[in-house]
CSV table of C-alpha atoms in Angstrom, one decimal:
chain,number,residue,atom,x,y,z
N,1330,UNK,CA,110.3,73.7,62.9
N,1331,UNK,CA,110.9,77.2,61.7
N,1332,UNK,CA,107.2,78.0,62.1
N,1333,UNK,CA,107.2,76.7,65.7
N,1334,UNK,CA,110.1,78.9,66.5
N,1335,UNK,CA,108.2,81.8,64.9
N,1336,UNK,CA,105.2,81.1,67.2
N,1337,UNK,CA,107.4,80.9,70.3
N,1338,UNK,CA,109.0,84.2,69.2
N,1339,UNK,CA,105.5,85.8,68.9
N,1340,UNK,CA,104.4,84.5,72.3
N,1341,UNK,CA,107.6,85.8,74.0
N,1342,UNK,CA,107.0,89.1,72.2
N,1343,UNK,CA,103.5,89.3,73.5
N,1344,UNK,CA,104.7,88.5,77.0
N,1345,UNK,CA,107.3,91.3,76.7
N,1346,UNK,CA,104.6,93.8,75.6
N,1347,UNK,CA,102.4,92.7,78.5
N,1348,UNK,CA,105.2,93.4,80.9
N,1349,UNK,CA,105.9,96.8,79.4
N,1350,UNK,CA,102.2,97.8,79.4
N,1351,UNK,CA,101.7,96.6,83.0
N,1352,UNK,CA,104.6,98.7,84.3
N,1353,UNK,CA,103.2,101.7,82.3
N,1354,UNK,CA,99.7,101.5,83.6
N,1355,UNK,CA,101.1,100.8,87.1
N,1356,UNK,CA,103.2,104.0,86.8
N,1357,UNK,CA,100.3,106.0,85.7
N,1358,UNK,CA,97.7,104.8,88.2
N,1359,UNK,CA,100.0,104.6,91.2
N,1360,UNK,CA,100.5,108.4,90.9
N,1361,UNK,CA,96.7,108.9,90.9
N,1362,UNK,CA,96.3,106.4,93.7
N,1363,UNK,CA,98.8,108.4,95.9
N,1364,UNK,CA,96.3,111.2,96.4
N,1365,UNK,CA,93.4,108.8,97.0
N,1366,UNK,CA,95.4,106.8,99.5
N,1367,UNK,CA,96.5,110.0,101.3
N,1368,UNK,CA,92.9,111.0,101.6
N,1369,UNK,CA,92.0,107.6,103.0
N,1370,UNK,CA,94.8,107.8,105.5
N,1371,UNK,CA,93.7,111.2,106.7
N,1372,UNK,CA,90.1,110.0,107.1
N,1373,UNK,CA,91.3,107.0,109.1
N,1374,UNK,CA,93.5,109.3,111.3
N,1375,UNK,CA,90.5,111.6,111.9
N,1376,UNK,CA,88.4,108.6,112.9
N,1377,UNK,CA,91.1,107.2,115.1
N,1378,UNK,CA,91.6,110.6,116.8
N,1379,UNK,CA,87.8,110.9,117.5
N,1380,UNK,CA,87.6,107.5,119.2
N,1381,UNK,CA,90.8,105.7,120.3
N,1382,UNK,CA,93.0,108.9,120.3
N,1383,UNK,CA,90.7,110.8,122.6
N,1384,UNK,CA,90.3,107.9,124.9
N,1385,UNK,CA,94.1,107.6,125.2
N,1386,UNK,CA,94.4,111.4,125.8
N,1387,UNK,CA,91.9,111.2,128.7
N,1388,UNK,CA,93.3,108.1,130.4
N,1389,UNK,CA,97.0,108.2,129.7
N,1390,UNK,CA,97.9,111.9,129.0
N,1391,UNK,CA,99.4,114.0,126.1
N,1392,UNK,CA,102.7,112.1,125.8
N,1393,UNK,CA,101.0,108.7,125.4
N,1394,UNK,CA,98.5,110.2,122.9
N,1395,UNK,CA,101.3,111.7,120.7
N,1396,UNK,CA,103.2,108.4,120.7
N,1397,UNK,CA,100.1,106.3,119.8
N,1398,UNK,CA,99.2,108.9,117.1
N,1399,UNK,CA,102.6,108.7,115.5
N,1400,UNK,CA,102.6,104.9,115.7
N,1401,UNK,CA,99.1,104.7,114.1
N,1402,UNK,CA,100.1,107.2,111.4
N,1403,UNK,CA,103.2,105.1,110.6
N,1404,UNK,CA,101.0,102.0,110.5
N,1405,UNK,CA,98.7,103.7,107.9
N,1406,UNK,CA,101.6,104.9,105.8
N,1407,UNK,CA,102.9,101.4,105.6
N,1408,UNK,CA,99.5,100.0,104.9
N,1409,UNK,CA,99.0,102.4,101.9
N,1410,UNK,CA,102.7,102.3,100.9
N,1411,UNK,CA,103.0,106.0,101.4
N,1412,UNK,CA,106.4,105.5,103.0
N,1413,UNK,CA,107.9,103.9,99.9
N,1414,UNK,CA,109.6,105.7,97.0
N,1415,UNK,CA,107.6,106.1,93.8
N,1416,UNK,CA,109.6,103.4,91.8
N,1417,UNK,CA,109.1,100.9,94.6
N,1418,UNK,CA,105.4,101.4,94.6
N,1419,UNK,CA,105.3,101.0,90.8
N,1420,UNK,CA,107.3,97.8,91.0
N,1421,UNK,CA,105.1,96.4,93.8
N,1422,UNK,CA,101.9,97.3,91.9
N,1423,UNK,CA,103.1,95.8,88.6
N,1424,UNK,CA,104.1,92.5,90.3
N,1425,UNK,CA,100.8,92.2,92.1
N,1426,UNK,CA,99.0,92.9,88.8
N,1427,UNK,CA,100.9,90.2,87.0
N,1428,UNK,CA,99.9,87.8,89.8
N,1429,UNK,CA,96.2,88.9,89.2
N,1430,UNK,CA,96.2,90.5,92.7
N,1431,UNK,CA,94.4,93.7,91.8
N,1432,UNK,CA,93.4,94.6,95.3
N,1433,UNK,CA,90.1,96.0,96.5
N,1434,UNK,CA,87.7,98.9,95.7
N,1435,UNK,CA,86.7,101.6,98.1
N,1436,UNK,CA,83.0,100.9,97.7
N,1437,UNK,CA,81.4,97.5,97.0
N,1438,UNK,CA,80.4,96.7,93.4
N,1439,UNK,CA,78.2,93.6,92.6
N,1440,UNK,CA,78.3,92.9,96.4
N,1441,UNK,CA,82.0,92.7,96.8
N,1442,UNK,CA,85.2,94.8,97.1
N,1443,UNK,CA,87.6,92.3,95.5
N,1444,UNK,CA,88.5,93.5,92.1
N,1445,UNK,CA,89.1,90.0,90.7
N,1446,UNK,CA,85.6,88.9,91.9
N,1447,UNK,CA,84.0,92.0,90.4
N,1448,UNK,CA,85.5,91.3,87.0
N,1449,UNK,CA,84.5,87.7,87.3
N,1450,UNK,CA,80.9,88.9,87.7
N,1451,UNK,CA,81.0,91.3,84.8
N,1452,UNK,CA,82.7,89.2,82.2
N,1453,UNK,CA,80.0,86.5,81.9
N,1454,UNK,CA,77.4,89.3,81.5
N,1455,UNK,CA,79.3,90.8,78.6
N,1456,UNK,CA,79.7,87.3,77.1
N,1457,UNK,CA,75.9,86.8,77.5
N,1458,UNK,CA,75.1,90.0,75.6
N,1459,UNK,CA,77.9,91.0,73.3
N,1460,UNK,CA,79.5,87.6,72.5
N,1461,UNK,CA,76.0,86.2,71.7
N,1462,UNK,CA,75.3,89.2,69.5
N,1463,UNK,CA,78.7,88.9,67.8
N,1464,UNK,CA,78.2,85.3,66.9
N,1465,UNK,CA,74.9,86.1,65.3
N,1466,UNK,CA,76.5,89.0,63.4
N,1467,UNK,CA,79.4,86.8,62.2
N,1468,UNK,CA,77.0,84.0,60.9
N,1469,UNK,CA,74.6,86.5,59.3
N,1470,UNK,CA,77.4,88.6,57.8
N,1471,UNK,CA,79.4,85.8,56.3
N,1472,UNK,CA,76.3,84.1,54.8
N,1473,UNK,CA,75.0,87.3,53.3
N,1474,UNK,CA,78.5,88.5,52.2
N,1475,UNK,CA,79.1,85.2,50.4
N,1476,UNK,CA,75.7,85.4,48.7
N,1477,UNK,CA,76.3,88.9,47.6
N,1478,UNK,CA,79.8,87.9,46.2
N,1479,UNK,CA,78.2,85.1,44.2
N,1480,UNK,CA,75.7,87.6,42.6
N,1481,UNK,CA,78.0,90.6,42.4
N,1482,UNK,CA,76.2,93.5,40.7
N,1483,UNK,CA,72.8,92.1,41.3
N,1484,UNK,CA,69.9,94.0,43.0
N,1485,UNK,CA,70.6,92.0,46.2
N,1486,UNK,CA,74.3,92.9,46.1
N,1487,UNK,CA,73.6,96.6,45.5
N,1488,UNK,CA,70.8,96.7,48.2
N,1489,UNK,CA,73.0,94.9,50.7
N,1490,UNK,CA,75.9,97.3,50.0
N,1491,UNK,CA,73.8,100.4,50.5
N,1492,UNK,CA,72.1,99.0,53.7
N,1493,UNK,CA,75.5,98.0,55.1
N,1494,UNK,CA,77.0,101.5,54.6
N,1495,UNK,CA,74.0,103.1,56.1
N,1496,UNK,CA,73.7,100.9,59.2
N,1497,UNK,CA,77.5,100.6,59.9
N,1498,UNK,CA,77.7,104.4,59.9
N,1499,UNK,CA,75.2,104.6,62.7
N,1500,UNK,CA,76.6,104.8,66.3
N,1501,UNK,CA,75.3,101.8,68.2
N,1502,UNK,CA,74.5,104.0,71.3
N,1503,UNK,CA,72.4,106.4,69.1
N,1504,UNK,CA,70.6,103.5,67.4
N,1505,UNK,CA,70.0,101.9,70.9
N,1506,UNK,CA,68.4,105.2,72.0
N,1507,UNK,CA,66.2,105.3,69.0
N,1508,UNK,CA,65.2,101.6,69.4
N,1509,UNK,CA,64.4,102.2,73.0
N,1510,UNK,CA,62.3,105.3,72.2
N,1511,UNK,CA,60.3,103.3,69.5
N,1512,UNK,CA,60.1,99.8,70.8
N,1513,UNK,CA,60.3,100.3,74.5
N,1514,UNK,CA,58.8,103.7,75.3
N,1515,UNK,CA,56.3,104.1,72.4
N,1516,UNK,CA,55.3,100.5,71.6
N,1517,UNK,CA,56.1,98.9,75.0
N,1518,UNK,CA,57.4,95.7,73.3
N,1519,UNK,CA,60.6,95.7,75.3
N,1520,UNK,CA,61.7,96.9,78.8
N,1521,UNK,CA,63.6,100.2,79.2
N,1522,UNK,CA,66.2,98.6,81.4
N,1523,UNK,CA,68.2,95.5,80.7
N,1524,UNK,CA,68.9,94.8,84.5
N,1525,UNK,CA,67.9,91.2,85.4
N,1526,UNK,CA,65.5,90.4,88.2
N,1527,UNK,CA,67.6,88.7,90.9
N,1528,UNK,CA,64.5,87.2,92.6
N,1529,UNK,CA,63.6,85.1,89.6
N,1530,UNK,CA,64.9,81.5,89.3
N,1531,UNK,CA,64.7,78.6,86.9
N,1532,UNK,CA,62.8,79.0,83.7
N,1533,UNK,CA,61.4,82.3,84.8
N,1534,UNK,CA,64.9,83.7,85.1
N,1535,UNK,CA,65.8,82.4,81.6
N,1536,UNK,CA,62.7,84.0,80.1
N,1537,UNK,CA,63.5,87.3,81.9
N,1538,UNK,CA,67.1,87.3,80.6
N,1539,UNK,CA,66.0,86.6,77.0
N,1540,UNK,CA,63.3,89.3,77.3
N,1541,UNK,CA,65.7,91.9,78.7
N,1542,UNK,CA,68.5,91.1,76.2
N,1543,UNK,CA,66.4,91.0,73.1
N,1544,UNK,CA,66.5,94.7,72.2
N,1545,UNK,CA,70.2,95.2,72.9
N,1546,UNK,CA,71.1,92.1,70.8
N,1547,UNK,CA,68.8,93.3,68.0
N,1548,UNK,CA,70.4,96.7,68.1
N,1549,UNK,CA,73.9,95.3,68.0
N,1550,UNK,CA,73.1,92.9,65.1
N,1551,UNK,CA,71.3,95.7,63.2
N,1552,UNK,CA,74.3,98.0,63.4
N,1553,UNK,CA,77.1,95.5,62.9
N,1554,UNK,CA,76.1,92.7,60.5
N,1555,UNK,CA,76.1,95.0,57.4
N,1556,UNK,CA,79.8,95.8,57.9
N,1557,UNK,CA,80.6,92.1,58.2
N,1558,UNK,CA,78.6,91.3,55.1
N,1559,UNK,CA,80.3,94.1,53.2
N,1560,UNK,CA,83.8,93.1,54.2
N,1561,UNK,CA,83.1,89.4,53.5
N,1562,UNK,CA,81.7,90.3,50.1
N,1563,UNK,CA,84.8,92.3,49.1
N,1564,UNK,CA,87.2,89.5,50.2
N,1565,UNK,CA,85.2,86.9,48.4
N,1566,UNK,CA,84.9,88.9,45.2
N,1567,UNK,CA,88.7,89.3,45.1
N,1568,UNK,CA,89.2,85.5,45.8
N,1569,UNK,CA,86.7,84.5,43.1
N,1570,UNK,CA,88.8,86.3,40.5
N,1571,UNK,CA,91.9,84.2,41.3
N,1572,UNK,CA,93.3,81.9,38.7
N,1573,UNK,CA,92.6,78.7,40.6
N,1574,UNK,CA,88.9,79.6,40.8
N,1575,UNK,CA,88.8,80.1,37.0
N,1576,UNK,CA,90.6,76.7,36.6
N,1577,UNK,CA,88.1,75.0,38.8
N,1578,UNK,CA,85.2,76.4,36.9
N,1579,UNK,CA,86.8,75.4,33.6
N,1580,UNK,CA,87.1,71.8,35.0
N,1581,UNK,CA,83.4,71.8,35.6
N,1582,UNK,CA,83.5,71.8,39.4
N,1583,UNK,CA,80.0,72.6,40.8
N,1584,UNK,CA,79.6,76.3,41.8
N,1585,UNK,CA,78.6,75.4,45.4
N,1586,UNK,CA,81.8,73.4,45.9
N,1587,UNK,CA,83.9,76.3,44.3
N,1588,UNK,CA,82.3,78.8,46.7
N,1589,UNK,CA,82.4,76.9,49.9
N,1590,UNK,CA,85.2,74.4,49.2
N,1591,UNK,CA,87.8,76.6,47.4
N,1592,UNK,CA,87.0,80.3,47.6
N,1593,UNK,CA,85.8,80.6,51.2
N,1594,UNK,CA,88.7,78.4,52.3
N,1595,UNK,CA,91.2,80.7,50.5
N,1596,UNK,CA,89.5,83.8,52.0
N,1597,UNK,CA,89.5,82.3,55.5
N,1598,UNK,CA,92.6,83.9,57.0
N,1599,UNK,CA,91.4,87.5,57.0
N,1600,UNK,CA,87.9,86.4,57.9
N,1601,UNK,CA,89.1,84.3,60.8
N,1602,UNK,CA,91.2,87.1,62.1
N,1603,UNK,CA,88.1,89.3,62.2
N,1604,UNK,CA,86.3,86.6,64.0
N,1605,UNK,CA,89.0,86.2,66.6
N,1606,UNK,CA,89.3,89.9,67.4
N,1607,UNK,CA,85.5,90.4,67.3
N,1608,UNK,CA,84.9,87.6,69.8
N,1609,UNK,CA,87.7,88.6,72.1
N,1610,UNK,CA,86.6,92.2,71.8
N,1611,UNK,CA,83.1,91.3,72.8
N,1612,UNK,CA,84.3,90.3,76.2
N,1613,UNK,CA,85.2,93.9,76.9
N,1614,UNK,CA,81.6,95.2,76.4
N,1615,UNK,CA,80.8,98.7,75.3
N,1616,UNK,CA,80.7,101.6,77.7
N,1617,UNK,CA,78.1,104.0,76.1
N,1618,UNK,CA,75.9,101.2,74.8
N,1619,UNK,CA,75.7,99.5,78.2
N,1620,UNK,CA,74.9,102.9,79.8
N,1621,UNK,CA,72.1,103.4,77.3
N,1622,UNK,CA,70.5,100.0,78.0
N,1623,UNK,CA,71.4,100.1,81.7
N,1624,UNK,CA,73.3,96.8,81.4
N,1625,UNK,CA,75.8,95.8,84.1
N,1626,UNK,CA,78.6,94.4,81.9
N,1627,UNK,CA,82.3,95.3,81.5
N,1628,UNK,CA,81.7,98.6,79.7
N,1629,UNK,CA,79.4,99.9,82.4
N,1630,UNK,CA,81.9,98.6,85.0
N,1631,UNK,CA,84.7,100.6,83.4
N,1632,UNK,CA,82.5,103.8,83.5
N,1633,UNK,CA,81.8,103.2,87.2
N,1634,UNK,CA,85.5,102.8,87.9
N,1635,UNK,CA,86.2,106.1,86.2
N,1636,UNK,CA,83.4,107.9,88.0
N,1637,UNK,CA,84.3,106.6,91.4
N,1638,UNK,CA,88.1,106.9,90.8
N,1639,UNK,CA,88.7,103.2,91.6
N,1640,UNK,CA,92.3,103.0,90.5
N,1641,UNK,CA,92.6,99.3,91.4
N,1642,UNK,CA,89.6,98.4,89.3
N,1643,UNK,CA,90.9,100.5,86.4
N,1644,UNK,CA,94.2,98.7,86.5
N,1645,UNK,CA,92.5,95.3,86.6
N,1646,UNK,CA,90.2,96.2,83.7
N,1647,UNK,CA,93.1,97.7,81.6
N,1648,UNK,CA,95.2,94.6,82.3
N,1649,UNK,CA,92.3,92.4,81.2
N,1650,UNK,CA,91.8,94.3,77.9
N,1651,UNK,CA,95.5,94.2,77.2
N,1652,UNK,CA,95.7,90.4,77.7
N,1653,UNK,CA,92.6,90.0,75.4
N,1654,UNK,CA,94.3,92.0,72.6
N,1655,UNK,CA,97.6,90.2,72.9
N,1656,UNK,CA,95.9,86.8,73.0
N,1657,UNK,CA,94.1,87.7,69.9
N,1658,UNK,CA,97.3,88.7,68.1
N,1659,UNK,CA,99.0,85.4,69.1
N,1660,UNK,CA,95.9,83.3,68.2
N,1661,UNK,CA,95.6,85.0,64.8
N,1662,UNK,CA,99.2,84.2,64.1
N,1663,UNK,CA,98.6,80.5,65.0
N,1664,UNK,CA,95.4,80.3,62.9
N,1665,UNK,CA,97.1,82.0,59.9
N,1666,UNK,CA,99.8,79.4,59.9
N,1667,UNK,CA,97.2,76.6,59.7
N,1668,UNK,CA,95.1,78.2,57.0
N,1669,UNK,CA,97.7,79.7,54.8
N,1670,UNK,CA,100.8,77.6,54.0
N,1671,UNK,CA,102.6,80.8,52.8
N,1672,UNK,CA,102.8,82.0,56.3
N,1673,UNK,CA,104.6,78.9,57.4
N,1674,UNK,CA,107.0,79.1,54.6
N,1675,UNK,CA,107.7,82.8,55.3
N,1676,UNK,CA,108.1,82.2,59.0
N,1677,UNK,CA,110.5,79.3,58.4
N,1678,UNK,CA,112.6,81.3,56.0
N,1679,UNK,CA,112.9,84.2,58.5
N,1680,UNK,CA,113.8,82.0,61.5
């Protein structure tokens, strides 16, 4: 019961953090949006003056023109909330953000101006590339890390450690540029752009997606799997030196069962935490890497929002990333409790 209270406390804490972050980002971006909205209002006023305003001036006279102009200006001020005090605008924006009403963009992106719809288009694309690559990295990294831990000090272990340090130190965007130069530009094995062909359907579309994503996935796996293998190796080596492992070996338990039935299970909490944050983080994409491969995912979308000063889209993306991080923290706490009984005991004693 104490552990359940602990989880409820952590969830409430995450909700509180989300509320605070939402009001902070609303306060920051509302100030930026004021200038943008003022420019929009001035543009609409100029357009109104050239068309409707001039027509009223010719047909009804100066007094009617001034009155209609003032009414239209007031309408635009209310439309863009320029008539409200700063705190009221921040509050309204935060409430709309919490309701997932992020508003619209100035220019269409992915064929729509609705921020929620834009994010819904970008997220599956990031899942397709980065989540797929992350799953491959996790499987490969854990498998090689466990094998290196079983043969600590061997040629394989030393070679993997050196390779992991070398590849993990390489920026993914730089590696992507080198791979594009070699495998796409020089050898012509892969395309220079990862943009899908919208005219293809069925099996042809599937083949096009696999072909376009092959090089970005290979690049991500090449850079990231070594770090996973190195981390898993170090965790497993520490676990294999525990007393219960020594006792299991003394009892004659098969090595395979010791590794996968005892050691890996004991090492699971930190590894599972890495898995959770890696998978959730993959939903956010990667800005520079997506620009290198010309891939339309969440990272590139964030860059477009920055370039075009789309404050509503920036708020929506920042809110999305915040929710992902907080969900990862809560999920990690839940998983830790199931995998490590000491967490349950500690949580119960605190509550």
